[in-house]
């Protein structure tokens, strides 16, 4: 190795400082008698993984209105709905439903006709079948896609009935 005071030039040679010379020595980014600043840029030399505090992450406070719904005797299922979607969304839904007088019962409750959730998933599956058929897939290709996407084995005759309903 050479002298620690030596500076390399762009041409690969060495630029030696002269006595009393205060001009920067070297070329480009290697100029200067003062050492480069230690600020900014580059990658960190040390990677510190994230470690949550011993108590875990701070829990979000439970909405006190959930306790009010329980205290007033609201059915446990509706309490779970309120907790899942949030009390504000639940109260908005409740106000909308309550405006429909056809669902008011003489006992002071609401009787809400609501289809089974499976009817929605069946609707989605049928839409999927129709989209595949519209894109020119054969019955066998549709059957394979249904098995992959929904885990269902559907007869070609059933697929044909679904597509015919879609065409009408």
mmCIF file of C-alpha atoms in Angstrom:
data_model
loop_
_atom_site.group_PDB
_atom_site.id
_atom_site.type_symbol
_atom_site.label_atom_id
_atom_site.label_comp_id
_atom_site.label_asym_id
_atom_site.label_seq_id
_atom_site.Cartn_x
_atom_site.Cartn_y
_atom_site.Cartn_z
ATOM 1 C CA UNK A 1 0.000 0.000 0.000
ATOM 2 C CA UNK A 2 1.064 3.523 -0.544
ATOM 3 C CA UNK A 3 1.267 6.459 1.818
ATOM 4 C CA UNK A 4 -2.051 7.286 3.561
ATOM 5 C CA UNK A 5 -1.678 10.902 2.497
ATOM 6 C CA UNK A 6 -1.634 9.998 -1.168
ATOM 7 C CA UNK A 7 -4.650 10.782 -3.385
ATOM 8 C CA UNK A 8 -5.416 8.938 -6.577
ATOM 9 C CA UNK A 9 -6.072 10.959 -9.693
ATOM 10 C CA UNK A 10 -8.522 10.100 -12.432
ATOM 11 C CA UNK A 11 -5.711 8.882 -14.646
ATOM 12 C CA UNK A 12 -4.640 6.368 -12.053
ATOM 13 C CA UNK A 13 -1.588 8.318 -10.977
ATOM 14 C CA UNK A 14 -0.906 9.829 -7.562
ATOM 15 C CA UNK A 15 -1.439 13.506 -6.751
ATOM 16 C CA UNK A 16 0.907 14.436 -3.909
ATOM 17 C CA UNK A 17 0.224 17.473 -1.715
ATOM 18 C CA UNK A 18 2.858 20.168 -1.692
ATOM 19 C CA UNK A 19 4.042 22.033 1.415
ATOM 20 C CA UNK A 20 1.626 24.860 2.380
ATOM 21 C CA UNK A 21 -0.785 24.102 -0.468
ATOM 22 C CA UNK A 22 -4.367 24.731 0.704
ATOM 23 C CA UNK A 23 -6.037 23.948 -2.584
ATOM 24 C CA UNK A 24 -8.077 20.792 -2.828
ATOM 25 C CA UNK A 25 -6.063 17.847 -3.968
ATOM 26 C CA UNK A 26 -7.312 15.200 -6.359
ATOM 27 C CA UNK A 27 -10.120 15.273 -8.848
ATOM 28 C CA UNK A 28 -13.897 15.007 -8.809
ATOM 29 C CA UNK A 29 -15.437 13.644 -5.642
ATOM 30 C CA UNK A 30 -11.985 12.853 -4.251
ATOM 31 C CA UNK A 31 -11.053 16.507 -3.909
ATOM 32 C CA UNK A 32 -10.444 18.303 -0.688
ATOM 33 C CA UNK A 33 -8.169 18.431 2.270
ATOM 34 C CA UNK A 34 -11.086 18.107 4.679
ATOM 35 C CA UNK A 35 -12.581 14.673 5.177
ATOM 36 C CA UNK A 36 -15.989 14.118 3.582
ATOM 37 C CA UNK A 37 -19.052 14.791 5.717
ATOM 38 C CA UNK A 38 -20.635 11.854 7.480
ATOM 39 C CA UNK A 39 -24.189 12.822 6.635
ATOM 40 C CA UNK A 40 -26.750 11.275 4.357
ATOM 41 C CA UNK A 41 -27.113 8.662 1.690
ATOM 42 C CA UNK A 42 -26.210 5.055 1.277
ATOM 43 C CA UNK A 43 -27.367 1.907 2.987
ATOM 44 C CA UNK A 44 -27.131 1.225 6.661
ATOM 45 C CA UNK A 45 -24.317 -1.062 7.698
ATOM 46 C CA UNK A 46 -26.466 -2.659 10.361
ATOM 47 C CA UNK A 47 -29.921 -4.178 9.933
ATOM 48 C CA UNK A 48 -32.035 -4.132 13.060
ATOM 49 C CA UNK A 49 -35.139 -6.326 12.814
ATOM 50 C CA UNK A 50 -38.439 -5.054 14.177
ATOM 51 C CA UNK A 51 -39.079 -6.249 17.722
ATOM 52 C CA UNK A 52 -42.485 -5.439 19.225
ATOM 53 C CA UNK A 53 -42.586 -4.389 22.842
ATOM 54 C CA UNK A 54 -43.033 -7.156 25.379
ATOM 55 C CA UNK A 55 -46.664 -6.236 25.961
ATOM 56 C CA UNK A 56 -47.424 -6.680 22.263
ATOM 57 C CA UNK A 57 -49.084 -4.037 20.173
ATOM 58 C CA UNK A 58 -51.410 -1.641 21.909
ATOM 59 C CA UNK A 59 -54.990 -2.827 21.573
ATOM 60 C CA UNK A 60 -57.570 -0.484 20.167
ATOM 61 C CA UNK A 61 -60.113 0.415 22.801
ATOM 62 C CA UNK A 62 -63.425 -1.404 22.557
ATOM 63 C CA UNK A 63 -66.340 0.818 21.539
ATOM 64 C CA UNK A 64 -68.439 1.420 24.685
ATOM 65 C CA UNK A 65 -71.599 1.382 22.574
ATOM 66 C CA UNK A 66 -71.115 -2.388 22.154
ATOM 67 C CA UNK A 67 -71.729 -2.701 25.898
ATOM 68 C CA UNK A 68 -74.828 -0.526 25.548
ATOM 69 C CA UNK A 69 -76.180 -2.879 22.867
ATOM 70 C CA UNK A 70 -75.606 -5.817 25.218
ATOM 71 C CA UNK A 71 -77.210 -3.992 28.185
ATOM 72 C CA UNK A 72 -80.331 -3.155 26.202
ATOM 73 C CA UNK A 73 -80.755 -6.849 25.352
ATOM 74 C CA UNK A 74 -79.918 -6.841 21.652
ATOM 75 C CA UNK A 75 -79.554 -10.392 20.330
ATOM 76 C CA UNK A 76 -75.988 -11.725 20.507
ATOM 77 C CA UNK A 77 -75.852 -12.214 16.731
ATOM 78 C CA UNK A 78 -76.567 -8.523 16.134
ATOM 79 C CA UNK A 79 -73.926 -7.639 18.731
ATOM 80 C CA UNK A 80 -71.381 -9.689 16.761
ATOM 81 C CA UNK A 81 -72.447 -7.922 13.554
ATOM 82 C CA UNK A 82 -71.939 -4.543 15.245
ATOM 83 C CA UNK A 83 -68.508 -5.591 16.482
ATOM 84 C CA UNK A 84 -67.478 -6.933 13.078
ATOM 85 C CA UNK A 85 -68.567 -4.014 10.895
ATOM 86 C CA UNK A 86 -68.282 -1.284 13.518
ATOM 87 C CA UNK A 87 -70.969 0.316 15.628
ATOM 88 C CA UNK A 88 -71.425 3.329 13.336
ATOM 89 C CA UNK A 89 -72.063 1.111 10.280
ATOM 90 C CA UNK A 90 -74.372 -1.125 12.319
ATOM 91 C CA UNK A 91 -76.415 1.829 13.596
ATOM 92 C CA UNK A 92 -76.688 3.240 10.057
ATOM 93 C CA UNK A 93 -77.918 -0.145 8.790
ATOM 94 C CA UNK A 94 -80.366 -0.407 11.710
ATOM 95 C CA UNK A 95 -81.837 3.046 10.967
ATOM 96 C CA UNK A 96 -82.327 2.143 7.281
ATOM 97 C CA UNK A 97 -83.984 -1.181 8.072
ATOM 98 C CA UNK A 98 -86.187 0.373 10.758
ATOM 99 C CA UNK A 99 -87.643 2.830 8.225
ATOM 100 C CA UNK A 100 -89.247 -0.081 6.345
ATOM 101 C CA UNK A 101 -92.626 -0.362 8.077
ATOM 102 C CA UNK A 102 -93.392 -3.653 6.342
ATOM 103 C CA UNK A 103 -90.821 -5.282 8.647
ATOM 104 C CA UNK A 104 -92.266 -3.875 11.880
ATOM 105 C CA UNK A 105 -93.781 -6.566 14.079
ATOM 106 C CA UNK A 106 -96.571 -5.987 16.636
ATOM 107 C CA UNK A 107 -94.216 -7.050 19.456
ATOM 108 C CA UNK A 108 -92.039 -3.995 18.791
ATOM 109 C CA UNK A 109 -89.357 -5.924 16.921
ATOM 110 C CA UNK A 110 -88.252 -6.077 13.309
ATOM 111 C CA UNK A 111 -88.806 -9.166 11.210
ATOM 112 C CA UNK A 112 -86.270 -8.964 8.411
ATOM 113 C CA UNK A 113 -86.381 -11.449 5.558
ATOM 114 C CA UNK A 114 -82.786 -12.210 4.662
ATOM 115 C CA UNK A 115 -81.720 -14.943 2.289
ATOM 116 C CA UNK A 116 -79.084 -17.485 3.274
ATOM 117 C CA UNK A 117 -75.490 -16.462 2.571
ATOM 118 C CA UNK A 118 -75.112 -19.546 0.366
ATOM 119 C CA UNK A 119 -77.498 -17.928 -2.131
ATOM 120 C CA UNK A 120 -74.920 -15.163 -2.656
ATOM 121 C CA UNK A 121 -72.043 -17.591 -3.196
ATOM 122 C CA UNK A 122 -74.232 -19.574 -5.610
ATOM 123 C CA UNK A 123 -74.998 -16.363 -7.505
ATOM 124 C CA UNK A 124 -71.263 -15.580 -7.720
ATOM 125 C CA UNK A 125 -70.524 -19.102 -8.967
ATOM 126 C CA UNK A 126 -73.200 -18.798 -11.657
ATOM 127 C CA UNK A 127 -71.782 -15.438 -12.766
ATOM 128 C CA UNK A 128 -68.368 -17.113 -13.013
ATOM 129 C CA UNK A 129 -69.855 -19.878 -15.190
ATOM 130 C CA UNK A 130 -71.542 -17.346 -17.479
ATOM 131 C CA UNK A 131 -68.346 -15.291 -17.822
ATOM 132 C CA UNK A 132 -66.338 -18.378 -18.735
ATOM 133 C CA UNK A 133 -68.963 -19.454 -21.277
ATOM 134 C CA UNK A 134 -69.064 -15.921 -22.771
ATOM 135 C CA UNK A 135 -65.286 -16.126 -23.174
ATOM 136 C CA UNK A 136 -65.640 -19.244 -25.299
ATOM 137 C CA UNK A 137 -64.536 -21.949 -22.864
ATOM 138 C CA UNK A 138 -65.833 -25.464 -23.413
ATOM 139 C CA UNK A 139 -68.008 -27.292 -20.852
ATOM 140 C CA UNK A 140 -65.009 -29.381 -19.780
ATOM 141 C CA UNK A 141 -62.826 -26.289 -19.336
ATOM 142 C CA UNK A 142 -65.583 -24.636 -17.277
ATOM 143 C CA UNK A 143 -65.927 -27.783 -15.126
ATOM 144 C CA UNK A 144 -62.160 -27.776 -14.434
ATOM 145 C CA UNK A 145 -62.156 -24.065 -13.576
ATOM 146 C CA UNK A 146 -65.091 -24.572 -11.172
ATOM 147 C CA UNK A 147 -63.223 -27.370 -9.450
ATOM 148 C CA UNK A 148 -60.139 -25.179 -9.064
ATOM 149 C CA UNK A 149 -61.921 -21.955 -8.049
ATOM 150 C CA UNK A 150 -64.820 -23.288 -5.960
ATOM 151 C CA UNK A 151 -63.888 -26.883 -5.228
ATOM 152 C CA UNK A 152 -67.168 -27.963 -6.845
ATOM 153 C CA UNK A 153 -67.842 -30.654 -9.383
ATOM 154 C CA UNK A 154 -70.729 -29.550 -11.587
ATOM 155 C CA UNK A 155 -72.308 -31.628 -14.358
ATOM 156 C CA UNK A 156 -72.219 -30.237 -17.867
ATOM 157 C CA UNK A 157 -76.039 -30.435 -17.960
ATOM 158 C CA UNK A 158 -76.223 -28.143 -14.892
ATOM 159 C CA UNK A 159 -73.781 -25.702 -16.495
ATOM 160 C CA UNK A 160 -75.980 -25.713 -19.619
ATOM 161 C CA UNK A 161 -79.089 -24.854 -17.515
ATOM 162 C CA UNK A 162 -77.230 -21.955 -15.852
ATOM 163 C CA UNK A 163 -76.040 -20.595 -19.215
ATOM 164 C CA UNK A 164 -79.557 -20.924 -20.741
ATOM 165 C CA UNK A 165 -81.042 -18.886 -17.844
ATOM 166 C CA UNK A 166 -78.378 -16.261 -18.471
ATOM 167 C CA UNK A 167 -79.295 -16.043 -22.162
ATOM 168 C CA UNK A 168 -82.998 -15.387 -21.492
#
